[in-house]
mmCIF file of C-alpha atoms and ligand atoms in Angstrom:
data_model
loop_
_atom_site.group_PDB
_atom_site.id
_atom_site.type_symbol
_atom_site.label_atom_id
_atom_site.label_comp_id
_atom_site.label_asym_id
_atom_site.label_seq_id
_atom_site.Cartn_x
_atom_site.Cartn_y
_atom_site.Cartn_z
ATOM 1 C CA UNK C 1 129.741 100.393 69.423
ATOM 2 C CA UNK C 2 131.445 97.097 68.606
ATOM 3 C CA UNK C 3 129.074 94.178 68.659
ATOM 4 C CA UNK C 4 130.593 91.188 70.478
ATOM 5 C CA UNK C 5 130.123 87.759 68.871
ATOM 6 C CA UNK C 6 129.220 85.885 72.083
ATOM 7 C CA UNK C 7 126.591 88.485 72.971
ATOM 8 C CA UNK C 8 125.147 88.162 69.482
ATOM 9 C CA UNK C 9 124.896 84.395 69.954
ATOM 10 C CA UNK C 10 123.116 84.717 73.312
ATOM 11 C CA UNK C 11 120.912 87.339 71.843
ATOM 12 C CA UNK C 12 119.857 85.280 68.831
ATOM 13 C CA UNK C 13 118.913 82.544 71.283
ATOM 14 C CA UNK C 14 116.923 85.064 73.286
ATOM 15 C CA UNK C 15 114.849 85.906 70.259
ATOM 16 C CA UNK C 16 113.902 82.355 69.308
ATOM 17 C CA UNK C 17 110.299 82.789 70.346
ATOM 18 C CA UNK C 18 107.161 82.535 68.265
ATOM 19 C CA UNK C 19 104.722 85.279 68.904
ATOM 20 C CA UNK C 20 101.070 85.378 67.965
ATOM 21 C CA UNK C 21 99.752 88.878 67.700
ATOM 22 C CA UNK C 22 96.260 89.383 69.014
ATOM 23 C CA UNK C 23 93.939 91.241 66.715
ATOM 24 C CA UNK C 24 93.665 94.932 67.507
ATOM 25 C CA UNK C 25 90.191 96.339 67.566
ATOM 26 C CA UNK C 26 88.794 99.614 68.831
ATOM 27 C CA UNK C 27 86.051 99.647 71.453
ATOM 28 C CA UNK C 28 82.872 101.303 70.253
ATOM 29 C CA UNK C 29 82.338 104.314 72.507
ATOM 30 C CA UNK C 30 85.734 104.482 74.129
ATOM 31 C CA UNK C 31 86.537 107.912 72.630
ATOM 32 C CA UNK C 32 83.550 109.508 74.348
ATOM 33 C CA UNK C 33 84.181 107.757 77.634
ATOM 34 C CA UNK C 34 87.831 108.767 77.586
ATOM 35 C CA UNK C 35 86.881 112.392 76.990
ATOM 36 C CA UNK C 36 84.577 112.275 80.019
ATOM 37 C CA UNK C 37 87.358 110.727 82.070
ATOM 38 C CA UNK C 38 89.751 113.468 80.987
ATOM 39 C CA UNK C 39 87.352 116.125 82.193
ATOM 40 C CA UNK C 40 87.446 114.695 85.695
ATOM 41 C CA UNK C 41 91.204 114.176 85.580
ATOM 42 C CA UNK C 42 92.133 117.479 87.188
ATOM 43 C CA UNK C 43 90.321 116.521 90.340
ATOM 44 C CA UNK C 44 92.074 113.145 90.343
ATOM 45 C CA UNK C 45 95.682 114.249 89.865
ATOM 46 C CA UNK C 46 97.650 116.868 91.756
ATOM 47 C CA UNK C 47 100.485 116.490 89.260
ATOM 48 C CA UNK C 48 103.032 116.212 92.094
ATOM 49 C CA UNK C 49 103.621 113.303 94.411
ATOM 50 C CA UNK C 50 106.242 113.173 97.126
ATOM 51 C CA UNK C 51 106.731 109.419 97.005
ATOM 52 C CA UNK C 52 106.289 106.540 94.610
ATOM 53 C CA UNK C 53 103.775 105.058 97.020
ATOM 54 C CA UNK C 54 101.655 108.212 96.789
ATOM 55 C CA UNK C 55 101.737 108.045 93.005
ATOM 56 C CA UNK C 56 100.893 104.332 93.056
ATOM 57 C CA UNK C 57 97.956 104.968 95.366
ATOM 58 C CA UNK C 58 96.682 107.756 93.140
ATOM 59 C CA UNK C 59 96.930 105.579 90.027
ATOM 60 C CA UNK C 60 95.231 102.630 91.736
ATOM 61 C CA UNK C 61 92.294 104.878 92.616
ATOM 62 C CA UNK C 62 91.913 106.550 89.228
ATOM 63 C CA UNK C 63 88.600 106.304 87.486
ATOM 64 C CA UNK C 64 88.862 105.547 83.763
ATOM 65 C CA UNK C 65 86.670 103.716 81.219
ATOM 66 C CA UNK C 66 89.456 101.217 80.456
ATOM 67 C CA UNK C 67 89.006 99.944 84.021
ATOM 68 C CA UNK C 68 85.578 98.639 83.026
ATOM 69 C CA UNK C 69 87.055 96.195 80.539
ATOM 70 C CA UNK C 70 90.260 95.102 82.278
ATOM 71 C CA UNK C 71 90.924 93.047 85.403
ATOM 72 C CA UNK C 72 93.810 94.900 87.034
ATOM 73 C CA UNK C 73 95.605 98.213 87.176
ATOM 74 C CA UNK C 74 99.173 97.414 86.148
ATOM 75 C CA UNK C 75 101.466 99.895 87.845
ATOM 76 C CA UNK C 76 105.046 98.629 87.770
ATOM 77 C CA UNK C 77 107.605 96.039 88.780
ATOM 78 C CA UNK C 78 111.139 96.418 90.060
ATOM 79 C CA UNK C 79 113.032 98.429 92.637
ATOM 80 C CA UNK C 80 112.490 102.140 93.114
ATOM 81 C CA UNK C 81 116.253 102.761 93.068
ATOM 82 C CA UNK C 82 116.755 101.004 89.702
ATOM 83 C CA UNK C 83 119.205 102.724 87.371
ATOM 84 C CA UNK C 84 117.458 101.322 84.307
ATOM 85 C CA UNK C 85 113.766 101.973 83.657
ATOM 86 C CA UNK C 86 111.837 100.300 80.844
ATOM 87 C CA UNK C 87 108.592 101.854 79.641
ATOM 88 C CA UNK C 88 106.239 100.005 77.328
ATOM 89 C CA UNK C 89 102.852 100.684 75.838
ATOM 90 C CA UNK C 90 100.053 99.041 77.822
ATOM 91 C CA UNK C 91 99.385 95.746 79.577
ATOM 92 C CA UNK C 92 98.394 92.736 77.478
ATOM 93 C CA UNK C 93 96.268 89.784 78.586
ATOM 94 C CA UNK C 94 98.928 88.154 80.792
ATOM 95 C CA UNK C 95 99.872 91.444 82.421
ATOM 96 C CA UNK C 96 96.214 92.237 83.053
ATOM 97 C CA UNK C 97 95.710 88.820 84.608
ATOM 98 C CA UNK C 98 98.712 89.113 86.934
ATOM 99 C CA UNK C 99 98.781 92.882 87.504
ATOM 100 C CA UNK C 100 102.473 92.961 86.542
ATOM 101 C CA UNK C 101 104.005 94.570 83.412
ATOM 102 C CA UNK C 102 105.800 92.507 80.769
ATOM 103 C CA UNK C 103 105.123 88.984 82.010
ATOM 104 C CA UNK C 104 103.768 87.526 78.724
ATOM 105 C CA UNK C 105 105.646 86.618 75.537
ATOM 106 C CA UNK C 106 106.953 90.175 75.069
ATOM 107 C CA UNK C 107 108.114 90.174 78.682
ATOM 108 C CA UNK C 108 109.952 86.893 78.244
ATOM 109 C CA UNK C 109 111.759 88.372 75.293
ATOM 110 C CA UNK C 110 112.691 91.487 77.306
ATOM 111 C CA UNK C 111 113.984 89.261 80.125
ATOM 112 C CA UNK C 112 116.086 87.254 77.654
ATOM 113 C CA UNK C 113 117.565 90.370 76.094
ATOM 114 C CA UNK C 114 118.381 91.749 79.542
ATOM 115 C CA UNK C 115 119.988 88.461 80.530
ATOM 116 C CA UNK C 116 122.121 88.524 77.380
ATOM 117 C CA UNK C 117 123.564 91.870 78.500
ATOM 118 C CA UNK C 118 124.007 90.639 82.072
ATOM 119 C CA UNK C 119 121.157 92.580 83.601
ATOM 120 C CA UNK C 120 118.638 90.741 85.786
ATOM 121 C CA UNK C 121 114.999 91.641 85.256
ATOM 122 C CA UNK C 122 114.562 92.295 88.983
ATOM 123 C CA UNK C 123 117.198 95.053 88.843
ATOM 124 C CA UNK C 124 115.071 96.969 86.328
ATOM 125 C CA UNK C 125 112.072 99.200 87.001
ATOM 126 C CA UNK C 126 109.382 98.312 84.440
ATOM 127 C CA UNK C 127 106.166 100.142 83.666
ATOM 128 C CA UNK C 128 103.886 101.230 80.816
ATOM 129 C CA UNK C 129 102.473 104.495 79.536
ATOM 130 C CA UNK C 130 98.943 103.102 80.033
ATOM 131 C CA UNK C 131 97.980 101.319 83.271
ATOM 132 C CA UNK C 132 95.040 99.300 81.932
ATOM 133 C CA UNK C 133 94.750 96.748 79.158
ATOM 134 C CA UNK C 134 92.901 98.221 76.164
ATOM 135 C CA UNK C 135 90.101 95.930 74.901
ATOM 136 C CA UNK C 136 91.460 93.152 72.660
ATOM 137 C CA UNK C 137 94.918 94.723 72.933
ATOM 138 C CA UNK C 138 94.038 97.564 70.578
ATOM 139 C CA UNK C 139 96.611 100.390 70.537
ATOM 140 C CA UNK C 140 95.974 103.077 73.176
ATOM 141 C CA UNK C 141 94.029 106.088 71.906
ATOM 142 C CA UNK C 142 95.642 109.541 72.020
ATOM 143 C CA UNK C 143 93.150 110.625 74.718
ATOM 144 C CA UNK C 144 94.142 107.662 76.860
ATOM 145 C CA UNK C 145 97.808 108.579 76.537
ATOM 146 C CA UNK C 146 97.018 112.176 77.508
ATOM 147 C CA UNK C 147 95.000 110.997 80.494
ATOM 148 C CA UNK C 148 98.016 109.029 81.740
ATOM 149 C CA UNK C 149 100.592 111.736 80.921
ATOM 150 C CA UNK C 150 100.686 113.419 84.370
ATOM 151 C CA UNK C 151 101.218 110.012 85.960
ATOM 152 C CA UNK C 152 103.952 108.673 83.691
ATOM 153 C CA UNK C 153 105.684 112.057 83.900
ATOM 154 C CA UNK C 154 105.635 111.834 87.690
ATOM 155 C CA UNK C 155 106.693 108.201 87.488
ATOM 156 C CA UNK C 156 109.855 109.135 85.597
ATOM 157 C CA UNK C 157 110.583 112.014 87.989
ATOM 158 C CA UNK C 158 110.198 109.814 91.075
ATOM 159 C CA UNK C 159 112.312 106.916 89.755
ATOM 160 C CA UNK C 160 114.831 109.290 88.200
ATOM 161 C CA UNK C 161 116.861 106.499 86.574
ATOM 162 C CA UNK C 162 120.167 106.856 84.793
ATOM 163 C CA UNK C 163 118.724 105.355 81.602
ATOM 164 C CA UNK C 164 115.237 104.819 80.186
ATOM 165 C CA UNK C 165 114.527 102.392 77.350
ATOM 166 C CA UNK C 166 111.285 103.242 75.572
ATOM 167 C CA UNK C 167 109.783 100.138 74.005
ATOM 168 C CA UNK C 168 107.854 100.910 70.850
ATOM 169 C CA UNK C 169 106.205 103.807 69.093
ATOM 170 C CA UNK C 170 103.482 104.519 71.635
ATOM 171 C CA UNK C 171 105.875 104.960 74.576
ATOM 172 C CA UNK C 172 108.418 106.822 72.460
ATOM 173 C CA UNK C 173 105.962 109.295 70.951
ATOM 174 C CA UNK C 174 104.190 109.835 74.271
ATOM 175 C CA UNK C 175 107.287 110.474 76.341
ATOM 176 C CA UNK C 176 109.363 112.361 73.794
ATOM 177 C CA UNK C 177 106.254 114.153 72.512
ATOM 178 C CA UNK C 178 107.153 113.416 68.900
ATOM 179 C CA UNK C 179 104.979 112.504 65.962
ATOM 180 C CA UNK C 180 107.443 110.610 63.751
ATOM 181 C CA UNK C 181 107.574 106.829 63.721
ATOM 182 C CA UNK C 182 109.808 104.625 65.838
ATOM 183 C CA UNK C 183 112.035 103.761 62.878
ATOM 184 C CA UNK C 184 113.162 107.384 62.573
ATOM 185 C CA UNK C 185 113.171 108.068 66.344
ATOM 186 C CA UNK C 186 115.391 105.166 67.329
ATOM 187 C CA UNK C 187 119.121 105.389 66.813
ATOM 188 C CA UNK C 188 119.355 108.642 68.736
ATOM 189 C CA UNK C 189 119.749 109.206 72.477
ATOM 190 C CA UNK C 190 117.505 111.813 74.082
ATOM 191 C CA UNK C 191 117.775 113.408 77.522
ATOM 192 C CA UNK C 192 115.129 114.124 80.154
ATOM 193 C CA UNK C 193 117.032 116.095 82.772
ATOM 194 C CA UNK C 194 120.044 113.918 83.584
ATOM 195 C CA UNK C 195 118.396 110.724 82.293
ATOM 196 C CA UNK C 196 119.481 109.179 78.983
ATOM 197 C CA UNK C 197 116.425 108.118 76.992
ATOM 198 C CA UNK C 198 116.791 105.460 74.304
ATOM 199 C CA UNK C 199 113.864 104.615 72.016
ATOM 200 C CA UNK C 200 113.798 101.100 70.627
ATOM 201 C CA UNK C 201 111.426 98.661 68.980
ATOM 202 C CA UNK C 202 108.617 97.047 70.925
ATOM 203 C CA UNK C 203 109.315 93.366 71.702
ATOM 204 C CA UNK C 204 106.049 92.261 70.072
ATOM 205 C CA UNK C 205 107.244 93.952 66.870
ATOM 206 C CA UNK C 206 110.602 92.197 67.203
ATOM 207 C CA UNK C 207 108.849 88.867 67.531
ATOM 208 C CA UNK C 208 107.071 89.588 64.242
ATOM 209 C CA UNK C 209 110.027 91.219 62.492
ATOM 210 C CA UNK C 210 113.205 89.310 63.325
ATOM 211 C CA UNK C 211 115.328 91.462 61.029
ATOM 212 C CA UNK C 212 114.924 94.350 63.501
ATOM 213 C CA UNK C 213 116.474 92.432 66.370
ATOM 214 C CA UNK C 214 119.979 93.553 65.575
ATOM 215 C CA UNK C 215 119.078 97.233 65.974
ATOM 216 C CA UNK C 216 117.197 96.525 69.196
ATOM 217 C CA UNK C 217 120.234 94.774 70.594
ATOM 218 C CA UNK C 218 122.375 97.786 69.736
ATOM 219 C CA UNK C 219 119.917 99.950 71.699
ATOM 220 C CA UNK C 220 120.061 97.695 74.768
ATOM 221 C CA UNK C 221 123.854 97.642 74.555
ATOM 222 C CA UNK C 222 123.860 101.417 74.314
ATOM 223 C CA UNK C 223 121.865 101.504 77.553
ATOM 224 C CA UNK C 224 124.629 99.425 79.163
ATOM 225 C CA UNK C 225 127.202 101.967 78.025
ATOM 226 C CA UNK C 226 125.247 104.842 79.603
ATOM 227 C CA UNK C 227 124.781 102.865 82.805
ATOM 228 C CA UNK C 228 128.585 102.778 83.109
ATOM 229 C CA UNK C 229 128.915 106.574 82.991
HETATM 230 N N1 URA K 1 103.341 95.104 76.027
HETATM 231 C C1 URA K 1 103.554 96.272 76.674
HETATM 232 O O1 URA K 1 103.744 97.301 76.050
HETATM 233 N N2 URA K 1 103.540 96.256 77.991
HETATM 234 C C2 URA K 1 103.341 95.162 78.712
HETATM 235 O O2 URA K 1 103.365 95.237 79.938
HETATM 236 C C3 URA K 1 103.152 93.963 78.012
HETATM 237 C C4 URA K 1 103.154 93.949 76.679
#
């Protein structure tokens, strides 16, 4: 895909943000608690929901140890009929505070990138693999991802967008069920049913590693191309 100079200019502007990464740290007995939560998962999830509202209700009423350390369940933002869906990792401090995904520094960067490709944030359906902020923003544990799997799978089915952008390794590995790193998984388009699935770098990584912004922009532009199909 040819990279247009004016888009590159807008995009470089979009990335002019300083990001401070919070220290990741694992909670002490979270593994055990998550295992217990998983055991009760079958009674909490029917695996099929007729409407997004039903799924949202189910998620809001889930019982999980991460709920003990966070303030809000962060379900989603954006319209149900969105053609573009963005899936990230887990809420951070700002998202936890407001109960809305991608509203902190990473979210501002996502909004700026979207604006640079002429997509308004409120046209996009945004969610995360994990609905609760892990303590001190540590990466989600594999058990936590598995606990949320039936719900994010249903989420994708109910939104059924034309294109999904997966932000970062956690979302990419979880949804594509792959073990390799994001660097080798991005650059290729995957399909879930009729939906084009594009893995890309997480915005917090882009804020720390500016040299990766070019590739990320290619991925967002690729999403635009699929949206035109
Ligand atoms: N990072 C994510 O992965 N998701 C959010 O909602 C915010 C930051």
